[in-house]
């Protein structure tokens, strides 16, 4: 049986995947390709750090508490799909470029996932307005309870 929480989770993952995938296409950067030192440009920085951060933040906003754990998956899925599409020659590697070695590519994927995790944590903080597991009403006493004493 699919609950509302499952639907929110699927929507959050789809939103994170969509933001990452189409953000990559909009920036025109493929971290899977290496073409010398010019690979590491400002757009590459945006693609590895800022875009996953924003996607992780949006995942946490949609899913709510627990979104910081779900935000790991969209950048991983996008990076795996992109690398796979280059390896099966669905997307051709342009002349003067090389497919990034798996070790370096894995390091960049970890960077993107960690940026998404920071976004997920801040998204949860934004949703709950405090960080931790306790419900907000247990942390803050209302004016009425202090006036009753």
mmCIF file of C-alpha atoms in Angstrom:
data_model
loop_
_atom_site.group_PDB
_atom_site.id
_atom_site.type_symbol
_atom_site.label_atom_id
_atom_site.label_comp_id
_atom_site.label_asym_id
_atom_site.label_seq_id
_atom_site.Cartn_x
_atom_site.Cartn_y
_atom_site.Cartn_z
ATOM 1 C CA UNK A 1 0.000 0.000 0.000
ATOM 2 C CA UNK A 2 1.429 3.351 -1.014
ATOM 3 C CA UNK A 3 1.057 5.993 1.659
ATOM 4 C CA UNK A 4 1.317 9.756 1.338
ATOM 5 C CA UNK A 5 4.857 9.553 2.726
ATOM 6 C CA UNK A 6 5.854 7.203 -0.128
ATOM 7 C CA UNK A 7 4.309 9.554 -2.674
ATOM 8 C CA UNK A 8 6.175 12.505 -1.160
ATOM 9 C CA UNK A 9 9.393 10.485 -1.305
ATOM 10 C CA UNK A 10 8.944 9.582 -4.965
ATOM 11 C CA UNK A 11 8.069 13.180 -5.815
ATOM 12 C CA UNK A 12 11.090 14.487 -3.903
ATOM 13 C CA UNK A 13 13.468 12.050 -5.626
ATOM 14 C CA UNK A 14 11.996 12.870 -9.031
ATOM 15 C CA UNK A 15 12.315 16.598 -8.349
ATOM 16 C CA UNK A 16 15.937 16.240 -7.227
ATOM 17 C CA UNK A 17 16.780 14.097 -10.244
ATOM 18 C CA UNK A 18 15.086 16.547 -12.606
ATOM 19 C CA UNK A 19 16.832 19.579 -11.119
ATOM 20 C CA UNK A 20 20.211 17.853 -11.355
ATOM 21 C CA UNK A 21 19.736 16.400 -14.835
ATOM 22 C CA UNK A 22 18.319 19.458 -16.546
ATOM 23 C CA UNK A 23 20.624 21.779 -14.597
ATOM 24 C CA UNK A 24 23.549 19.828 -16.056
ATOM 25 C CA UNK A 25 22.141 20.241 -19.547
ATOM 26 C CA UNK A 26 21.441 23.941 -18.961
ATOM 27 C CA UNK A 27 24.997 24.583 -17.769
ATOM 28 C CA UNK A 28 26.415 22.440 -20.570
ATOM 29 C CA UNK A 29 28.974 20.825 -18.279
ATOM 30 C CA UNK A 30 29.774 17.125 -18.193
ATOM 31 C CA UNK A 31 31.947 16.225 -15.225
ATOM 32 C CA UNK A 32 32.431 12.856 -16.910
ATOM 33 C CA UNK A 33 34.642 14.473 -19.553
ATOM 34 C CA UNK A 34 38.205 15.676 -19.114
ATOM 35 C CA UNK A 35 39.908 18.121 -21.458
ATOM 36 C CA UNK A 36 42.821 19.480 -19.490
ATOM 37 C CA UNK A 37 42.902 22.146 -16.839
ATOM 38 C CA UNK A 38 40.135 24.075 -18.587
ATOM 39 C CA UNK A 39 37.776 21.320 -17.391
ATOM 40 C CA UNK A 40 37.643 22.953 -13.973
ATOM 41 C CA UNK A 41 35.852 26.198 -14.783
ATOM 42 C CA UNK A 42 33.313 28.292 -12.905
ATOM 43 C CA UNK A 43 30.463 26.400 -14.596
ATOM 44 C CA UNK A 44 32.048 23.118 -13.507
ATOM 45 C CA UNK A 45 32.119 24.453 -9.937
ATOM 46 C CA UNK A 46 28.422 25.357 -10.193
ATOM 47 C CA UNK A 47 27.636 21.907 -11.577
ATOM 48 C CA UNK A 48 29.483 20.007 -8.851
ATOM 49 C CA UNK A 49 28.665 22.121 -5.789
ATOM 50 C CA UNK A 50 25.824 24.629 -6.230
ATOM 51 C CA UNK A 51 23.396 22.638 -8.388
ATOM 52 C CA UNK A 52 23.394 19.533 -6.128
ATOM 53 C CA UNK A 53 23.105 21.781 -3.069
ATOM 54 C CA UNK A 54 19.958 23.354 -4.520
ATOM 55 C CA UNK A 55 18.585 19.940 -5.513
ATOM 56 C CA UNK A 56 19.206 18.553 -2.015
ATOM 57 C CA UNK A 57 17.521 21.573 -0.471
ATOM 58 C CA UNK A 58 14.457 21.054 -2.679
ATOM 59 C CA UNK A 59 14.328 17.315 -1.857
ATOM 60 C CA UNK A 60 14.289 18.114 1.856
ATOM 61 C CA UNK A 61 11.616 20.774 1.375
ATOM 62 C CA UNK A 62 9.316 18.375 -0.460
ATOM 63 C CA UNK A 63 9.939 15.303 1.712
ATOM 64 C CA UNK A 64 10.205 17.037 5.068
ATOM 65 C CA UNK A 65 11.959 15.375 7.980
ATOM 66 C CA UNK A 66 14.164 12.603 6.649
ATOM 67 C CA UNK A 67 14.904 14.506 3.448
ATOM 68 C CA UNK A 68 18.556 14.782 4.391
ATOM 69 C CA UNK A 69 18.820 11.027 3.843
ATOM 70 C CA UNK A 70 16.946 11.072 0.535
ATOM 71 C CA UNK A 71 18.993 13.863 -0.999
ATOM 72 C CA UNK A 72 21.979 11.536 -1.535
ATOM 73 C CA UNK A 73 20.267 9.621 -4.323
ATOM 74 C CA UNK A 74 19.459 12.193 -7.075
ATOM 75 C CA UNK A 75 23.063 13.331 -7.743
ATOM 76 C CA UNK A 76 24.257 9.728 -7.614
ATOM 77 C CA UNK A 77 21.607 8.617 -10.114
ATOM 78 C CA UNK A 78 22.304 11.531 -12.477
ATOM 79 C CA UNK A 79 26.069 10.968 -12.393
ATOM 80 C CA UNK A 80 25.703 7.209 -12.946
ATOM 81 C CA UNK A 81 23.317 7.766 -15.846
ATOM 82 C CA UNK A 82 25.576 10.353 -17.484
ATOM 83 C CA UNK A 83 28.689 8.197 -17.178
ATOM 84 C CA UNK A 84 26.793 5.179 -18.486
ATOM 85 C CA UNK A 85 25.481 7.106 -21.506
ATOM 86 C CA UNK A 86 29.037 8.113 -22.402
ATOM 87 C CA UNK A 87 30.342 4.563 -22.035
ATOM 88 C CA UNK A 88 27.736 3.016 -24.343
ATOM 89 C CA UNK A 89 28.343 5.742 -26.947
ATOM 90 C CA UNK A 90 24.830 7.125 -26.660
ATOM 91 C CA UNK A 91 26.487 10.485 -26.134
ATOM 92 C CA UNK A 92 29.677 10.786 -28.102
ATOM 93 C CA UNK A 93 32.840 12.034 -26.466
ATOM 94 C CA UNK A 94 33.839 15.229 -28.320
ATOM 95 C CA UNK A 95 37.214 15.439 -29.987
ATOM 96 C CA UNK A 96 39.920 16.642 -27.629
ATOM 97 C CA UNK A 97 38.053 15.224 -24.615
ATOM 98 C CA UNK A 98 38.546 12.006 -22.720
ATOM 99 C CA UNK A 99 36.234 10.093 -20.456
ATOM 100 C CA UNK A 100 37.207 10.868 -16.874
ATOM 101 C CA UNK A 101 39.047 7.972 -15.187
ATOM 102 C CA UNK A 102 36.757 6.118 -12.818
ATOM 103 C CA UNK A 103 38.740 7.104 -9.708
ATOM 104 C CA UNK A 104 38.576 10.829 -10.398
ATOM 105 C CA UNK A 105 34.981 10.592 -11.507
ATOM 106 C CA UNK A 106 34.085 8.810 -8.256
ATOM 107 C CA UNK A 107 35.755 11.580 -6.268
ATOM 108 C CA UNK A 108 33.718 14.219 -8.105
ATOM 109 C CA UNK A 109 30.528 12.223 -7.547
ATOM 110 C CA UNK A 110 31.273 12.154 -3.817
ATOM 111 C CA UNK A 111 31.748 15.939 -3.888
ATOM 112 C CA UNK A 112 28.367 16.380 -5.599
ATOM 113 C CA UNK A 113 26.653 14.037 -3.132
ATOM 114 C CA UNK A 114 28.137 15.873 -0.152
ATOM 115 C CA UNK A 115 27.000 19.224 -1.561
ATOM 116 C CA UNK A 116 23.522 17.741 -1.895
ATOM 117 C CA UNK A 117 23.703 16.500 1.705
ATOM 118 C CA UNK A 118 24.471 20.015 2.944
ATOM 119 C CA UNK A 119 21.450 21.260 1.008
ATOM 120 C CA UNK A 120 19.323 18.493 2.522
ATOM 121 C CA UNK A 121 20.388 19.370 6.044
ATOM 122 C CA UNK A 122 19.612 23.049 5.518
ATOM 123 C CA UNK A 123 16.297 22.108 3.911
ATOM 124 C CA UNK A 124 15.348 20.105 6.988
ATOM 125 C CA UNK A 125 16.366 22.947 9.256
ATOM 126 C CA UNK A 126 14.205 25.261 7.169
ATOM 127 C CA UNK A 127 11.226 22.874 7.326
ATOM 128 C CA UNK A 128 11.431 22.283 11.058
ATOM 129 C CA UNK A 129 12.827 25.693 12.029
ATOM 130 C CA UNK A 130 15.136 23.901 14.453
ATOM 131 C CA UNK A 131 17.520 21.001 14.164
ATOM 132 C CA UNK A 132 17.048 17.724 15.989
ATOM 133 C CA UNK A 133 14.495 14.966 16.408
ATOM 134 C CA UNK A 134 12.207 16.425 19.047
ATOM 135 C CA UNK A 135 8.961 18.020 17.913
ATOM 136 C CA UNK A 136 8.913 21.780 18.015
ATOM 137 C CA UNK A 137 6.129 21.978 20.595
ATOM 138 C CA UNK A 138 8.276 20.037 23.087
ATOM 139 C CA UNK A 139 11.219 22.392 22.641
ATOM 140 C CA UNK A 140 9.447 25.719 22.956
ATOM 141 C CA UNK A 141 7.002 26.511 25.693
ATOM 142 C CA UNK A 142 4.027 28.563 24.657
ATOM 143 C CA UNK A 143 3.049 31.761 26.420
ATOM 144 C CA UNK A 144 -0.070 30.126 27.798
ATOM 145 C CA UNK A 145 1.823 27.423 29.696
ATOM 146 C CA UNK A 146 4.123 30.012 31.319
ATOM 147 C CA UNK A 147 1.149 32.282 32.155
ATOM 148 C CA UNK A 148 -0.734 29.394 33.821
ATOM 149 C CA UNK A 149 1.989 28.929 36.468
#
